[in-house]
Coordinates of C-alpha atoms in Angstrom, one line a residue:
X1 CA 32.3 25.0 28.0
X2 CA 31.2 25.6 32.1
X3 CA 33.3 22.9 33.5
X4 CA 31.2 20.8 35.6
X5 CA 31.6 21.0 38.9
X6 CA 33.6 18.4 40.9
X7 CA 32.7 16.7 43.8
X8 CA 33.6 17.4 46.3
X9 CA 33.2 21.5 45.7
X10 CA 29.3 20.4 45.6
X11 CA 29.7 18.8 48.7
X12 CA 31.2 21.9 49.8
X13 CA 29.1 23.4 49.0
X14 CA 25.6 20.9 50.1
X15 CA 27.3 21.0 54.1
X16 CA 27.2 24.7 54.1
X17 CA 24.0 26.5 55.2
X18 CA 23.9 29.2 52.3
X19 CA 25.4 28.7 49.3
X20 CA 24.3 31.6 48.3
X21 CA 22.8 35.0 49.9
X22 CA 18.7 34.4 49.5
X23 CA 16.4 36.5 47.6
X24 CA 15.1 39.4 49.5
X25 CA 11.1 37.8 50.4
X26 CA 9.3 36.3 53.8
X27 CA 6.6 33.9 54.7
X28 CA 3.1 34.8 53.7
X29 CA -0.1 32.4 54.6
X30 CA 2.2 29.9 54.1
X31 CA 4.7 30.1 51.1
X32 CA 7.7 32.2 51.0
X33 CA 7.1 35.5 49.0
X34 CA 9.8 38.2 47.1
X35 CA 9.8 41.1 46.9
X36 CA 10.1 41.7 44.3
X37 CA 9.6 39.2 41.0
X38 CA 11.6 36.0 40.5
X39 CA 11.3 35.5 36.3
X40 CA 12.7 32.1 35.1
X41 CA 12.8 31.5 31.2
X42 CA 11.5 28.2 30.6
X43 CA 11.5 25.8 27.8
X44 CA 8.9 23.5 28.4
X45 CA 8.4 19.9 27.1
X46 CA 4.2 20.5 26.2
X47 CA 2.5 16.8 26.1
X48 CA 0.5 16.2 22.7
X49 CA -3.2 16.0 24.9
X50 CA -2.3 19.4 26.4
X51 CA -5.0 21.5 25.1
X52 CA -3.3 25.5 25.4
X53 CA -1.9 26.9 22.6
X54 CA 0.3 29.1 24.8
X55 CA 1.7 27.1 27.9
X56 CA 2.7 30.4 29.5
X57 CA -1.9 30.5 30.5
X58 CA -1.1 27.4 33.3
X59 CA -3.3 28.4 35.8
X60 CA -0.3 26.6 38.2
X61 CA 2.4 29.1 36.7
X62 CA -0.8 31.7 37.6
X63 CA -0.5 30.2 41.4
X64 CA 3.3 30.6 41.6
X65 CA 3.2 34.6 40.3
X66 CA 0.3 35.4 42.6
X67 CA 1.7 32.8 46.0
X68 CA 5.0 33.7 45.6
X69 CA 5.5 36.5 42.8
X70 CA 7.5 33.5 40.7
X71 CA 7.2 34.0 37.2
X72 CA 7.3 31.8 34.8
X73 CA 8.3 32.5 31.0
X74 CA 8.0 29.8 28.7
X75 CA 10.0 30.8 26.0
X76 CA 9.5 28.0 23.5
X77 CA 7.2 25.1 24.0
X78 CA 8.6 21.8 22.8
X79 CA 5.6 19.1 21.7
X80 CA 6.7 15.6 23.2
X81 CA 7.2 13.9 19.4
X82 CA 9.8 16.4 19.1
X83 CA 12.2 16.5 22.0
X84 CA 14.4 13.9 21.3
X85 CA 15.1 15.9 18.0
X86 CA 14.9 19.1 19.9
X87 CA 17.0 18.6 23.2
X88 CA 20.5 19.0 20.9
X89 CA 19.4 22.3 19.0
X90 CA 19.0 23.8 23.2
X91 CA 22.5 23.2 23.8
X92 CA 23.8 24.4 20.7
X93 CA 22.8 27.4 21.1
X94 CA 24.5 30.3 23.0
X95 CA 21.9 31.7 24.8
X96 CA 20.6 28.8 27.4
X97 CA 16.5 29.5 28.9
X98 CA 16.9 28.9 33.0
X99 CA 15.4 26.5 33.0
X100 CA 13.9 23.0 31.0
X101 CA 10.7 21.5 32.5
X102 CA 9.6 18.0 31.9
X103 CA 12.2 17.9 28.8
X104 CA 14.3 15.0 29.6
X105 CA 15.1 12.0 32.0
X106 CA 18.2 10.1 31.0
X107 CA 21.3 9.3 32.9
X108 CA 23.3 9.6 29.6
X109 CA 22.3 13.0 28.7
X110 CA 23.0 14.4 32.0
X111 CA 26.3 13.0 32.4
X112 CA 26.5 14.4 28.6
X113 CA 25.3 17.7 28.9
X114 CA 26.1 17.9 32.8
X115 CA 29.4 16.5 34.0
X116 CA 31.4 16.1 30.6
X117 CA 30.1 19.7 28.9
X118 CA 29.1 21.6 32.1
X119 CA 25.1 23.1 30.7
X120 CA 23.4 21.9 33.5
X121 CA 23.5 23.4 36.8
X122 CA 23.5 20.5 39.6
X123 CA 20.9 21.5 42.5
X124 CA 22.6 20.0 45.5
X125 CA 22.8 23.3 46.6
X126 CA 19.9 24.1 46.8
X127 CA 18.1 21.2 48.9
X128 CA 18.7 22.6 52.5
X129 CA 17.1 22.3 55.4
X130 CA 16.5 26.3 54.7
X131 CA 15.7 26.7 51.2
X132 CA 13.8 23.5 50.3
X133 CA 13.2 21.2 53.1
X134 CA 10.5 18.8 51.7
X135 CA 13.1 16.9 48.9
X136 CA 15.7 18.1 52.2
X137 CA 14.1 15.1 53.9
X138 CA 13.3 13.5 51.1
X139 CA 17.3 13.5 50.1
X140 CA 18.4 13.1 53.0
X141 CA 16.2 11.1 55.8
X142 CA 13.8 8.8 53.5
X143 CA 15.5 8.5 50.0
X144 CA 19.5 9.1 50.6
X145 CA 20.4 7.3 48.1
X146 CA 19.6 9.5 45.8
X147 CA 23.2 11.1 45.9
X148 CA 24.8 7.8 44.4
X149 CA 25.0 6.8 41.0
X150 CA 22.6 6.9 38.5
X151 CA 20.2 9.0 40.5
X152 CA 23.1 11.1 40.7
X153 CA 25.7 11.2 38.2
X154 CA 29.0 9.6 38.3
X155 CA 30.2 13.2 39.4
X156 CA 27.9 13.1 42.5
X157 CA 26.5 15.8 40.2
X158 CA 22.0 16.2 41.6
X159 CA 20.8 17.4 38.3
X160 CA 17.4 16.8 38.0
X161 CA 13.5 17.6 40.5
X162 CA 12.2 13.9 40.7
X163 CA 8.6 13.2 40.2
X164 CA 7.4 11.4 43.4
X165 CA 4.6 9.1 44.2
X166 CA 4.0 7.3 46.8
X167 CA 2.2 3.8 45.4
X168 CA 0.8 3.2 49.5
X169 CA -1.4 5.8 49.5
X170 CA -3.4 7.9 46.7
X171 CA -1.5 7.0 43.5
X172 CA -2.3 5.4 40.6
X173 CA 0.4 3.1 38.7
X174 CA -0.9 3.0 35.0
X175 CA 2.2 2.9 33.4
X176 CA 2.9 -0.6 32.2
X177 CA 1.0 -4.0 31.6
X178 CA -1.1 -6.7 32.8
X179 CA -2.8 -9.8 32.2
X180 CA -5.8 -8.6 31.9
X181 CA -8.7 -12.3 31.7
X182 CA -12.2 -12.3 31.2
X183 CA -13.5 -13.3 34.3
X184 CA -16.5 -15.4 33.1
X185 CA -14.4 -17.8 30.7
X186 CA -12.3 -18.4 33.5
X187 CA -15.3 -19.4 35.6
X188 CA -16.5 -21.4 33.3
X189 CA -13.3 -24.0 32.6
X190 CA -12.3 -24.5 36.5
X191 CA -11.2 -20.8 37.4
X192 CA -13.3 -19.3 39.8
X193 CA -9.6 -17.9 41.3
X194 CA -7.4 -17.3 39.0
X195 CA -4.8 -18.5 38.5
X196 CA -1.4 -18.2 40.3
X197 CA 1.5 -19.6 38.7
X198 CA 2.6 -20.4 35.5
X199 CA 1.5 -24.3 35.3
X200 CA -2.2 -22.8 36.2
X201 CA -1.6 -20.3 33.4
X202 CA -1.1 -22.6 31.0
X203 CA -3.2 -25.5 32.2
X204 CA -6.5 -22.3 31.8
X205 CA -5.6 -21.4 28.3
X206 CA -5.3 -24.7 27.9
X207 CA -8.6 -25.6 28.9
X208 CA -10.2 -22.4 27.1
X209 CA -8.9 -23.5 24.0
X210 CA -10.2 -26.9 24.3
X211 CA -13.9 -26.2 25.8
X212 CA -14.2 -22.1 23.8
X213 CA -16.8 -21.0 27.0
X214 CA -17.6 -18.3 25.2
X215 CA -18.6 -19.9 21.7
X216 CA -16.3 -17.7 19.5
X217 CA -15.4 -20.7 17.7
X218 CA -11.8 -21.7 15.3
X219 CA -10.9 -17.2 15.5
X220 CA -10.6 -18.2 19.8
X221 CA -7.4 -17.3 20.5
X222 CA -6.1 -17.5 24.4
X223 CA -4.2 -15.2 25.1
X224 CA -3.4 -12.1 22.9
X225 CA 0.3 -12.0 21.8
X226 CA 1.6 -8.4 19.9
X227 CA 5.4 -8.5 19.9
X228 CA 6.6 -5.2 19.2
X229 CA 5.8 -3.5 22.6
X230 CA 5.7 -6.1 26.2
X231 CA 2.9 -3.8 27.3
X232 CA 0.9 -6.1 24.9
X233 CA 2.1 -9.3 26.0
X234 CA 2.9 -11.4 29.2
X235 CA 6.5 -11.7 28.6
X236 CA 7.2 -9.7 31.5
X237 CA 4.4 -11.4 33.4
X238 CA 6.6 -14.3 32.3
X239 CA 9.5 -13.5 33.4
X240 CA 9.0 -11.8 36.6
X241 CA 7.3 -15.2 37.2
X242 CA 11.2 -17.5 36.8
X243 CA 12.6 -15.2 38.8
X244 CA 14.1 -12.6 36.1
X245 CA 14.1 -9.2 37.5
X246 CA 14.0 -7.2 34.3
X247 CA 11.1 -5.2 32.4
X248 CA 10.4 -7.0 28.4
X249 CA 11.8 -10.0 26.8
X250 CA 14.2 -7.9 24.7
X251 CA 15.8 -5.8 28.0
X252 CA 19.9 -6.5 28.6
X253 CA 20.1 -5.4 31.4
X254 CA 18.1 -7.4 34.9
X255 CA 19.0 -9.0 37.9
X256 CA 18.1 -11.6 39.8
X257 CA 18.2 -13.1 43.7
X258 CA 20.0 -15.4 45.0
X259 CA 19.3 -18.2 47.9
X260 CA 20.9 -15.4 50.9
X261 CA 19.3 -12.0 49.6
X262 CA 21.2 -10.8 47.6
X263 CA 20.9 -9.4 44.7
X264 CA 23.4 -10.0 41.1
X265 CA 23.3 -8.3 37.4
X266 CA 21.9 -11.2 34.6
X267 CA 21.9 -10.7 31.5
X268 CA 19.0 -12.3 30.3
X269 CA 19.1 -13.3 27.3
X270 CA 22.6 -15.4 28.5
X271 CA 21.1 -16.5 31.9
X272 CA 19.3 -19.7 32.0
X273 CA 16.0 -18.9 32.8
X274 CA 15.7 -17.2 29.5
X275 CA 15.9 -21.0 27.9
X276 CA 13.2 -21.3 29.9
X277 CA 11.6 -18.7 29.5
X278 CA 11.3 -19.9 25.5
X279 CA 10.2 -22.9 26.4
X280 CA 7.0 -22.1 27.7
X281 CA 6.3 -19.5 25.0
X282 CA 7.5 -22.3 22.4
X283 CA 4.5 -24.3 24.2
X284 CA 1.9 -21.3 23.5
X285 CA 2.8 -20.7 20.5
X286 CA 3.2 -24.8 19.2
X287 CA -0.4 -25.2 21.5
X288 CA -1.7 -22.1 19.6
X289 CA -2.7 -20.6 22.8
X290 CA -1.1 -17.5 21.6
X291 CA -1.8 -15.5 18.1
X292 CA 0.3 -17.9 15.9
X293 CA 1.1 -14.8 13.8
X294 CA 2.6 -12.8 16.8
X295 CA 5.8 -11.7 14.6
X296 CA 4.0 -9.9 12.0
X297 CA 0.3 -8.7 13.3
X298 CA 0.6 -4.8 14.1
X299 CA -1.5 -3.2 16.9
X300 CA -4.6 -2.7 14.7
X301 CA -5.1 -6.6 14.3
X302 CA -4.1 -6.8 17.9
X303 CA -7.0 -4.8 18.8
X304 CA -10.2 -5.6 17.1
X305 CA -8.9 -9.4 18.4
X306 CA -9.1 -7.6 21.7
X307 CA -12.0 -6.0 20.7
X308 CA -14.2 -8.8 19.4
X309 CA -13.7 -10.0 22.4
X310 CA -12.1 -13.5 20.0
X311 CA -9.8 -13.8 23.2
X312 CA -10.1 -14.8 27.0
X313 CA -6.7 -12.7 28.3
X314 CA -4.5 -9.7 27.1
X315 CA -2.1 -6.7 27.9
X316 CA -2.7 -2.7 28.2
X317 CA -2.8 -0.8 31.0
X318 CA -6.8 -1.3 31.4
X319 CA -8.9 -3.4 29.4
X320 CA -11.6 -0.9 28.9
X321 CA -10.0 1.2 26.0
X322 CA -10.9 -2.4 23.9
X323 CA -13.8 -4.2 25.5
X324 CA -15.6 -0.8 26.4
X325 CA -18.5 -1.8 28.5
X326 CA -17.5 -4.8 29.3
X327 CA -14.2 -4.0 31.4
X328 CA -16.8 -5.4 34.5
X329 CA -16.1 -8.7 33.4
X330 CA -12.0 -8.1 32.8
X331 CA -10.4 -8.8 35.9
X332 CA -6.3 -7.8 36.0
X333 CA -5.0 -10.9 36.9
X334 CA -1.6 -11.4 39.8
X335 CA 1.9 -11.7 39.3
X336 CA 2.2 -15.4 38.9
X337 CA 5.0 -17.5 40.2
X338 CA 7.0 -20.8 39.4
X339 CA 8.7 -23.8 40.2
X340 CA 11.5 -21.2 40.2
X341 CA 10.6 -18.4 41.4
X342 CA 7.4 -18.3 44.7
X343 CA 7.9 -14.4 44.7
X344 CA 5.2 -12.5 43.4
X345 CA 5.9 -9.7 42.3
X346 CA 5.9 -6.7 39.5
X347 CA 9.3 -5.1 37.7
X348 CA 7.7 -1.2 37.1
X349 CA 9.2 1.2 34.8
X350 CA 12.4 2.6 33.4
X351 CA 14.0 5.2 35.5
X352 CA 11.8 4.8 39.0
X353 CA 13.9 3.2 41.9
X354 CA 11.4 1.6 44.6
X355 CA 10.5 1.3 48.5
X356 CA 8.5 4.9 49.8
X357 CA 8.5 7.3 48.8
X358 CA 8.9 5.7 45.0
X359 CA 10.9 8.0 43.0
X360 CA 11.5 8.2 39.1
X361 CA 14.0 10.3 37.4
X362 CA 11.7 11.9 35.6
X363 CA 13.4 15.4 34.7
X364 CA 10.7 17.9 36.3
X365 CA 12.8 20.6 36.4
X366 CA 16.8 20.9 35.2
X367 CA 18.0 24.3 35.6
X368 CA 20.4 24.9 32.9
X369 CA 24.4 26.3 33.9
X370 CA 23.3 29.7 32.4
X371 CA 20.6 30.0 35.3
X372 CA 21.2 32.7 37.9
X373 CA 21.4 31.9 41.2
X374 CA 18.5 34.3 42.4
X375 CA 16.4 32.2 39.5
X376 CA 18.2 28.9 40.9
X377 CA 16.8 29.7 43.7
X378 CA 13.5 30.9 43.1
X379 CA 12.9 27.8 41.1
X380 CA 13.8 25.2 43.9
X381 CA 11.1 26.9 46.0
X382 CA 8.6 26.9 44.0
X383 CA 9.4 22.9 43.2
X384 CA 10.1 21.8 47.0
X385 CA 6.3 23.0 47.6
X386 CA 5.8 20.2 44.4
X387 CA 6.5 18.1 46.6
X388 CA 5.4 19.3 51.1
X389 CA 2.8 17.8 53.4
X390 CA 2.9 21.2 55.5
X391 CA 1.1 23.3 54.2
X392 CA -1.7 26.7 56.1
X393 CA -4.4 24.2 53.8
X394 CA -2.0 21.1 54.7
X395 CA -0.8 18.6 51.9
X396 CA -1.9 20.8 49.0
X397 CA 0.7 19.1 46.8
X398 CA -2.9 18.2 44.3
X399 CA -2.6 21.0 43.1
X400 CA 0.7 20.2 41.0
X401 CA -1.0 17.3 39.5
X402 CA -4.5 17.8 39.7
X403 CA -4.8 21.8 39.9
X404 CA -7.7 23.3 42.3
X405 CA -10.0 22.2 44.0
X406 CA -13.3 24.2 44.0
X407 CA -14.3 25.8 46.8
X408 CA -10.8 25.4 48.2
X409 CA -8.2 27.2 46.1
X410 CA -8.5 30.0 43.8
X411 CA -9.2 29.1 40.5
X412 CA -8.6 32.7 39.1
X413 CA -10.9 32.9 36.7
X414 CA -8.6 30.5 34.5
X415 CA -10.6 27.0 34.9
X416 CA -13.4 25.6 37.3
X417 CA -11.3 23.4 39.4
X418 CA -12.6 20.0 40.7
X419 CA -14.5 18.6 44.1
X420 CA -15.5 15.9 45.0
X421 CA -19.2 14.4 44.5
X422 CA -21.7 13.0 47.3
X423 CA -20.2 9.6 46.4
X424 CA -16.7 11.0 47.3
X425 CA -16.1 10.9 43.4
X426 CA -13.4 13.6 41.8
X427 CA -15.5 15.8 40.0
X428 CA -13.6 17.1 36.9
X429 CA -17.1 19.3 35.1
X430 CA -14.9 20.7 32.1
X431 CA -13.9 17.3 31.4
X432 CA -17.7 15.9 31.6
X433 CA -18.9 19.1 30.1
X434 CA -16.2 17.9 26.8
X435 CA -13.7 21.1 27.2
X436 CA -11.2 18.4 27.9
X437 CA -11.3 15.3 26.3
X438 CA -9.9 13.5 29.4
X439 CA -8.7 14.0 33.2
X440 CA -4.9 14.1 31.4
X441 CA -5.6 17.1 29.0
X442 CA -7.3 18.1 32.3
X443 CA -4.1 18.0 34.0
X444 CA -1.8 19.0 31.5
X445 CA -3.2 22.5 30.7
X446 CA -3.4 23.5 34.2
X447 CA -0.7 21.7 36.1
X448 CA 2.9 21.0 35.4
X449 CA 1.8 17.4 36.5
X450 CA 5.0 17.7 38.9
X451 CA 4.1 14.9 41.2
X452 CA 2.1 11.4 41.1
X453 CA 0.4 12.4 44.3
X454 CA -3.3 12.5 44.1
X455 CA -6.1 15.0 46.0
X456 CA -4.9 15.1 49.5
X457 CA -7.9 16.7 50.9
X458 CA -12.0 16.5 50.4
X459 CA -13.5 20.7 50.0
X460 CA -15.0 20.7 53.0
X461 CA -11.5 19.5 54.8
X462 CA -11.7 16.7 56.1
X463 CA -10.0 13.6 54.4
X464 CA -10.5 10.9 52.7
X465 CA -9.8 6.7 52.6
X466 CA -7.3 5.1 50.1
X467 CA -9.8 4.0 47.5
X468 CA -12.8 6.5 47.4
X469 CA -11.6 8.8 44.6
X470 CA -12.0 5.1 42.0
X471 CA -15.6 5.1 40.8
X472 CA -15.7 1.5 40.5
X473 CA -19.4 1.8 38.8
X474 CA -17.8 3.5 35.5
X475 CA -15.6 1.8 33.0
X476 CA -12.2 3.7 34.1
X477 CA -12.6 3.4 37.8
X478 CA -13.1 -0.4 37.7
X479 CA -10.2 -0.2 36.1
X480 CA -7.9 1.3 37.9
X481 CA -9.9 -0.4 41.7
X482 CA -8.4 -3.1 39.4
X483 CA -4.9 -1.7 39.4
X484 CA -5.2 -0.8 43.0
X485 CA -6.3 -4.2 44.5
X486 CA -3.8 -6.9 42.3
X487 CA -0.6 -4.9 40.2
X488 CA 0.8 -1.7 42.4
X489 CA 1.0 -4.3 46.0
X490 CA 3.7 -5.9 44.2
X491 CA 5.1 -3.7 42.5
X492 CA 8.3 -3.7 44.4
X493 CA 11.2 -3.7 41.9
X494 CA 11.8 -1.6 39.2
X495 CA 13.3 -2.0 35.7
X496 CA 17.4 -1.7 35.9
X497 CA 18.5 1.3 35.0
X498 CA 22.2 1.7 34.7
X499 CA 24.6 4.5 33.4
X500 CA 28.0 4.5 32.4
X501 CA 30.9 7.0 31.9
X502 CA 30.4 8.2 28.7
X503 CA 33.3 5.8 26.7
X504 CA 31.5 3.0 28.1
X505 CA 28.3 4.1 27.6
X506 CA 29.1 4.6 23.5
X507 CA 31.1 1.3 23.7
X508 CA 27.9 -0.6 25.7
X509 CA 25.3 0.9 23.1
X510 CA 27.6 -0.5 19.8
X511 CA 27.6 -3.4 21.5
X512 CA 23.9 -3.4 22.2
X513 CA 22.4 -2.6 18.7
X514 CA 25.0 -5.4 16.9
X515 CA 23.8 -8.0 19.8
X516 CA 20.2 -7.4 19.7
X517 CA 20.2 -7.2 15.7
X518 CA 20.8 -11.4 16.4
X519 CA 19.6 -12.5 19.2
X520 CA 15.9 -11.4 18.6
X521 CA 15.9 -13.7 15.1
X522 CA 17.4 -16.0 17.2
X523 CA 15.0 -15.8 19.6
X524 CA 12.2 -15.7 17.1
X525 CA 13.4 -18.9 15.9
X526 CA 13.3 -20.9 18.4
X527 CA 9.6 -19.4 20.0
X528 CA 8.1 -21.0 15.9
X529 CA 10.3 -23.8 16.8
X530 CA 13.0 -23.5 14.0
X531 CA 15.0 -23.5 15.7
X532 CA 15.0 -26.9 18.4
X533 CA 14.6 -25.9 22.1
X534 CA 17.3 -28.5 23.3
X535 CA 20.3 -27.9 25.8
X536 CA 22.9 -28.2 22.6
X537 CA 20.8 -25.5 20.5
X538 CA 21.1 -23.3 23.8
X539 CA 24.5 -24.1 24.0
X540 CA 25.5 -23.5 20.2
X541 CA 23.2 -19.9 21.4
X542 CA 24.7 -18.8 24.0
X543 CA 28.6 -19.2 22.4
X544 CA 27.2 -17.0 19.3
X545 CA 25.8 -14.6 21.9
X546 CA 30.0 -14.9 22.9
X547 CA 31.1 -14.3 19.4
X548 CA 29.0 -10.9 19.8
X549 CA 30.9 -9.4 22.6
X550 CA 28.2 -10.5 25.3
X551 CA 31.0 -11.0 27.7
X552 CA 32.3 -7.4 27.2
X553 CA 28.7 -6.5 27.5
X554 CA 27.7 -8.2 30.6
X555 CA 31.7 -7.5 32.8
X556 CA 30.8 -3.6 32.1
X557 CA 27.1 -4.3 33.1
X558 CA 28.2 -6.1 36.1
X559 CA 30.3 -3.4 37.0
X560 CA 28.1 -0.8 37.2
X561 CA 25.4 -2.7 39.1
X562 CA 27.7 -3.3 41.7
X563 CA 27.7 0.5 41.8
X564 CA 24.2 0.2 42.9
X565 CA 24.0 -2.5 44.9
X566 CA 26.9 -1.2 47.2
X567 CA 25.4 2.0 48.1
X568 CA 22.3 -0.1 48.4
X569 CA 19.9 1.2 45.8
X570 CA 18.9 -2.9 44.5
X571 CA 17.8 -4.5 46.9

């Protein structure tokens, strides 16, 4: 195995003007183009919605070949549902590809295959002002914390080119749920202005239960709840309203804001605010304001009650997925507050780092230790174009997300491209004519989805205003605009992602499995009333958690959290 580079060596490489001789080439039409073709071998994660049989047929790869003289050779496409099983096999092979695309994003694997086994190539030396100016600006000026753990590894190595998004510009955040509510029903019971606190939300559900504004009858459930996934229940909304910075009810890692504005790690299930959460959900359960079969029903049953509109509110990324054309009656509730917390906020998905530009530890490309210097340089140059605002046509990042704009970019006869219509709506002809089932299917069949930035220019070259991409006369456009108004502005914090050295990671994983088996069962008892929600029982529950090793888990997590906090990553 190749030994991982030490932090000192990486730092020395980073500080050097050029870590190796650049490949011969020159700037042509605003982009670096190699004199001789450079081929990069790739194993690629093929999303289920991709319509291509051969990932070498991606339009963006043809763009790279013609524009930069870089050839991507996809030697294997791995279906998304087989990635986890495939990764160990890839690294067990004697012959690694130059790069992996969209294959993994978690810290543990980067530490294992990078720092410990030396099978990944750090990109630290590739982030220079000369070679990758756009990434250099982001990593060195805008978000220097990327060089600290866990965005880099404990050894100081950065192994991945991340996804980057800017929530204040033209990005749609569809990675987490909010509460969609039937506006007409809420108005009918006195909430023309939707609830803003947990108490008001509870009061609204009680009135809907009593008055049945939709004339549903005995099947009425004020709030749908499917417990197997936080995507389909409001537990995160409740926990955030209480002041717990956490991405779901069953997450052992979270943080809280202290009175002085600083942050501290907390294990939510051991925090007294979790007692308030259990009391609140117990009230919803005992008064039948949520589905009392929340622990036994399945997603099909959840979807059926939402589609039949037997509910006044439910959680999903987009309401139209269940209510169809009635989406226009359903609005997105903004984050709630409580007597314990007065800040409205959403906690984003795992592996993301808040502020602007938002980083997501999604490994759009990882280089292996077998990648030669020339191929590594070429990969870095290619990736850098995905993050740049400058270029011959100004702000060309959109091609890495949506592919070519008709009339602006050469489609090479591989796609029709997309365009803005007279109402400034983005139109994808091949989605309209049925060639691709959805925008997502089109994107994954044309580009690498490297970057979560939306289009930056109209066909005529003029700029467009944020929000003009939303056609609110369509169900999807209306849902997206609701998220833009009521969700994205409050997506201020990231779900906590902690990383450890290899031994500690194993210890944490073992303790987590033991603790989870206990507390999920006990929480269900508290919610359903099988276990009394008294201070005495809560204290007994915490003592039982201690017997399962919760304090050791917390100590390790606090140490990891403090590393993040001291480096300015949290807060």
